[in-house]
Coordinates of C-alpha atoms in Angstrom, one line a residue:
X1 CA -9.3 -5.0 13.6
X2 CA -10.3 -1.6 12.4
X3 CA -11.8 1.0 15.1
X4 CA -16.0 1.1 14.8
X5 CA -17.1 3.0 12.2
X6 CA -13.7 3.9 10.0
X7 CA -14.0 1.5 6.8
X8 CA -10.8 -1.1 6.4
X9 CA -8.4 -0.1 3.7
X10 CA -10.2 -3.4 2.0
X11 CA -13.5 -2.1 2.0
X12 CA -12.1 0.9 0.4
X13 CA -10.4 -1.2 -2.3
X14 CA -13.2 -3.7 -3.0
X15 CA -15.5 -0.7 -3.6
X16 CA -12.8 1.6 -5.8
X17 CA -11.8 1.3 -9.6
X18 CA -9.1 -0.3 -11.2
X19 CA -7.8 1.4 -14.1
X20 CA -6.8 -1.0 -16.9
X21 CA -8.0 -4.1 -14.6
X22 CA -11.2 -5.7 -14.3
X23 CA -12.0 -5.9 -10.7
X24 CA -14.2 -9.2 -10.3
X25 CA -15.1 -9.6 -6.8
X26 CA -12.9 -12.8 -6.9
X27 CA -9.9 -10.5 -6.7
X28 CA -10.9 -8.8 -4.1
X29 CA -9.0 -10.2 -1.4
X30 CA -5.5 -8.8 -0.9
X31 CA -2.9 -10.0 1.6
X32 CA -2.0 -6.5 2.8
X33 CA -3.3 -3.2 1.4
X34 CA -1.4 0.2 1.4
X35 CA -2.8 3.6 1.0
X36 CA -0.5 6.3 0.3
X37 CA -0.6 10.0 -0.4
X38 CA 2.2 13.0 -1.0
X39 CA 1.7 16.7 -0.5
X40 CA 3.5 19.2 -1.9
X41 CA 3.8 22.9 -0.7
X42 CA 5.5 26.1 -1.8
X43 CA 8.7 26.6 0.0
X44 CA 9.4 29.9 1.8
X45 CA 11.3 31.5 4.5
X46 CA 9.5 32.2 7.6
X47 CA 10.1 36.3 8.1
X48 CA 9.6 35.7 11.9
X49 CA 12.0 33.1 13.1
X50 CA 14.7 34.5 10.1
X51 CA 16.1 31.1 10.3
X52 CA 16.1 29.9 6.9
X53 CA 13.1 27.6 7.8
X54 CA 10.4 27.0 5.3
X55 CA 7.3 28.4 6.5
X56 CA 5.5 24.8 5.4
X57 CA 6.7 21.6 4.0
X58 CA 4.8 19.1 2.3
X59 CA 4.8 15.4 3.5
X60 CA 4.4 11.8 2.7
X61 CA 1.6 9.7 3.9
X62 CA 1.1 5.8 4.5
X63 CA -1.4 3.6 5.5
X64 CA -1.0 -0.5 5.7
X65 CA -3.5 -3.2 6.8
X66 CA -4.0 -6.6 6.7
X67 CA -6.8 -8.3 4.9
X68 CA -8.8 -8.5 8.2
X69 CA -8.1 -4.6 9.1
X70 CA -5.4 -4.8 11.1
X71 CA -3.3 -1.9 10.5
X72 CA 0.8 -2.8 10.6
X73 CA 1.9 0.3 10.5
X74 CA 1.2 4.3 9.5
X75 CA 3.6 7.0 8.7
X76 CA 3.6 10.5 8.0
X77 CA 6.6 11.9 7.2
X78 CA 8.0 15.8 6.0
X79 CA 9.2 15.8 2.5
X80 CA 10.2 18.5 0.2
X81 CA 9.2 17.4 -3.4
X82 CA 9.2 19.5 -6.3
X83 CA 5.4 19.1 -7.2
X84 CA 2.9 16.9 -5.9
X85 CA 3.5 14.8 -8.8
X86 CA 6.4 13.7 -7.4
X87 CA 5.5 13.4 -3.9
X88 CA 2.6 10.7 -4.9
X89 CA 5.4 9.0 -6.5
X90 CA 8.0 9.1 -3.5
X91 CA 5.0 8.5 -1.3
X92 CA 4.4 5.1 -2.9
X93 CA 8.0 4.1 -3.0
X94 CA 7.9 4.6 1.0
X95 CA 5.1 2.6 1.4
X96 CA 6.3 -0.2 -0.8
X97 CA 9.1 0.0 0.9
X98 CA 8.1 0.3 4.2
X99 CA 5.9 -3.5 3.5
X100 CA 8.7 -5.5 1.9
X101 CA 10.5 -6.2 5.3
X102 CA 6.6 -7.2 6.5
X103 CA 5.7 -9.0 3.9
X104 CA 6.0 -12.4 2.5
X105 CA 7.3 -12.3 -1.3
X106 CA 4.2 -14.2 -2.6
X107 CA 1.8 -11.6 -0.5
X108 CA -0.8 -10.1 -2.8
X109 CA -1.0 -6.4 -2.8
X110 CA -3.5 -4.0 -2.9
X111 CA -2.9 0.1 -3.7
X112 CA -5.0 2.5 -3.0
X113 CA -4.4 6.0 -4.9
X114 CA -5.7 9.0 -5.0
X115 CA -3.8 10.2 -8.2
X116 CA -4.9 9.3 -11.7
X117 CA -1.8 8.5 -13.1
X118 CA -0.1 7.1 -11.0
X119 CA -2.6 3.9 -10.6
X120 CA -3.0 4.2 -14.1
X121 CA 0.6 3.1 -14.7
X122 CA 1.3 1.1 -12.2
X123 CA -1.5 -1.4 -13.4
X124 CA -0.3 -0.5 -16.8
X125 CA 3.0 -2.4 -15.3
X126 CA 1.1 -5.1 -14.0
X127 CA 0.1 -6.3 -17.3
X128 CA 3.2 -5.4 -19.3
X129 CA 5.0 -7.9 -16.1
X130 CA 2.3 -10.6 -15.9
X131 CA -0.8 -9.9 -18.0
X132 CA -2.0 -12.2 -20.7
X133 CA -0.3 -11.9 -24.1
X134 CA -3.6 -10.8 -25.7
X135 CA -3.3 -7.5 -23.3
X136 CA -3.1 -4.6 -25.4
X137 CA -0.1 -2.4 -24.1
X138 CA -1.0 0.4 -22.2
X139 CA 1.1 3.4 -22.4
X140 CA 3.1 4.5 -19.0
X141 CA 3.6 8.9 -18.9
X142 CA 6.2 9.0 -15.9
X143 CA 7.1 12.8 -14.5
X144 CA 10.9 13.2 -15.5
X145 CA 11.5 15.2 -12.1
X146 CA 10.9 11.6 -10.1
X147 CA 13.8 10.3 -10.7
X148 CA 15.2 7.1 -9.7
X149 CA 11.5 6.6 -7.9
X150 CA 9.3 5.0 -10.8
X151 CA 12.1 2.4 -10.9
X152 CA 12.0 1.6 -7.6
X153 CA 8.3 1.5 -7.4
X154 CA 8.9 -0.9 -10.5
X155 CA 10.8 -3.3 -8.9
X156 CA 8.4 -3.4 -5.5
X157 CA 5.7 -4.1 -8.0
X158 CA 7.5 -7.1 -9.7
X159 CA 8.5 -8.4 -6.3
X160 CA 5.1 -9.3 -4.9
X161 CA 3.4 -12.0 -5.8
X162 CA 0.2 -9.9 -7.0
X163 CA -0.1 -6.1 -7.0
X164 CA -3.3 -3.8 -8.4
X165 CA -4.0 -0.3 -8.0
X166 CA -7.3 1.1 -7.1
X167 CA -8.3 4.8 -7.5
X168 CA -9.6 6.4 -4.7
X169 CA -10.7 10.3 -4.0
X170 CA -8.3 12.0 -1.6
X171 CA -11.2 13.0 0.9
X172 CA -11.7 9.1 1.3
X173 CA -7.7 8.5 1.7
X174 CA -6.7 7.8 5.1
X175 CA -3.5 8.2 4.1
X176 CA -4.0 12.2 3.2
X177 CA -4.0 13.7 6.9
X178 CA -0.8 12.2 7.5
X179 CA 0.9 13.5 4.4
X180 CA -1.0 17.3 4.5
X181 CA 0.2 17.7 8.6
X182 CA 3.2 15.7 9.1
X183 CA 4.0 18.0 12.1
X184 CA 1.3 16.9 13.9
X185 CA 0.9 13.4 13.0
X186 CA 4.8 12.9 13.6
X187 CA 3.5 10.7 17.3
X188 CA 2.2 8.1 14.1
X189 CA 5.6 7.1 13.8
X190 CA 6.4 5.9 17.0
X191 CA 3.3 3.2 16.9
X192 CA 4.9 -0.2 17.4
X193 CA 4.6 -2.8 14.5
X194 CA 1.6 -4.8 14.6
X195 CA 2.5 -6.9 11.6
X196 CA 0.6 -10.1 11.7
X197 CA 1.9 -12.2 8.2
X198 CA -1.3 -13.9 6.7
X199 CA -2.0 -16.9 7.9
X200 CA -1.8 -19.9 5.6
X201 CA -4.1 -22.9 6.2
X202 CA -3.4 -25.3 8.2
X203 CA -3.1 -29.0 6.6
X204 CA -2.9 -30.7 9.9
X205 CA -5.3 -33.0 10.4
X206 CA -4.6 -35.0 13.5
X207 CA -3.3 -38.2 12.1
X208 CA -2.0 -40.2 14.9
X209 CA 1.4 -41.6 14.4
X210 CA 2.3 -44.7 12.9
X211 CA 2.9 -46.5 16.1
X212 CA -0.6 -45.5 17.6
X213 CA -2.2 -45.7 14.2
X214 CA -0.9 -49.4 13.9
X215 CA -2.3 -50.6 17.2
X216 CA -6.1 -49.8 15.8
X217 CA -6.7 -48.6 19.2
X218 CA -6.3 -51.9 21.0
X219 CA -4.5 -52.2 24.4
X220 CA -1.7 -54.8 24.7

């Protein structure tokens, strides 16, 4: 469950817009939610150590729960991206990534994003994939400089059963920290898994078997 007092990546998602998507409180309830986030800072040399190392590096950030709060797994990890346009895109891709060997293929999905854009087309997605025919189309702006990463955040998207994108502010993102410090959130990625797949219902209901069932309780 999620520690006291730190809101569940659901109660940030129930309580978040959805651009393009009504959010009915109906579809509220996600299988797994992931919060991402991508920083992006101005290479350099570092005049000191004269190593040719960058004096900072920006970084990639990732957050997953389950529906209940149970996180599965968080990562923050140094990246060099070109902008931070493109490192909320790559940052995304991880994520998705990182939950399709966790999660079933019907598992419904919920995003939470702290860049405009970004949730804005991927919901934009949603609808051109699996919203009603009486959708108007939505247009989708993708930075040229992400490369193959809006196609692979494409296909993640389509994979699920259910995905939606909520927008969030990056001082609410749990996921910012680990993208902004990488070097010292880097112990994050040694957390063991705690994937627990949602639970399905159980249809068991105790009938005895045929043989017991038969004998109407009587004793021979």
């Amino acid at each position: 469950m999620a520690a006291y007092g730190r809101p569940t990546l659901r109660d940030l998602f129930d309580e978040s817009p959805t651009p393009h998507i009504a959010h009915p409180p109906r579809s509220h309830h996600r299988d797994f939610y992931i919060a991402t986030d991508g920083s992006y800072r101005q290479h350099g040399i570092d005049p000191v150590a004269g190593d040719g190392r960058p004096t900072e590096r920006g970084g990639l950030g990732v957050v997953v729960e389950t529906l209940d709060g149970e996180r599965v797994v968080r990562l923050s990890v140094p990246d060099n991206a070109p902008d931070n346009n493109v490192a909320e895109y790559r940052a995304l891709h991880l994520g998705l990534d990182v939950l399709a060997t966790r999660a079933p293929a019907d598992a419904r999905i919920g995003l939470l994003i702290d860049h405009d854009q970004l949730a804005e087309n991927v919901n934009a997605e949603v609808l051109a994939t699996h919203g009603s025919a009486y959708d108007p189309p939505h247009s989708v702006s993708v930075p040229p400089a992400t490369g193959l990463h809006w196609r692979g955040i494409q296909a993640r998207v389509n994979s699920f059963g259910e995905v939606r994108a909520a927008r969030i502010s990056s001082d609410r993102n749990p996921a910012h920290p680990l993208a902004n410090a990488p070097d010292q959130y880097a112990h994050v990625n040694g957390e063991p898994d705690r994937c627990v797949l949602p639970q399905t219902t159980s249809t068991d209901e105790r009938v005895p078997p045929p043989s017991r069932s038969e004998r109407g309780g009587a004793s021979d």
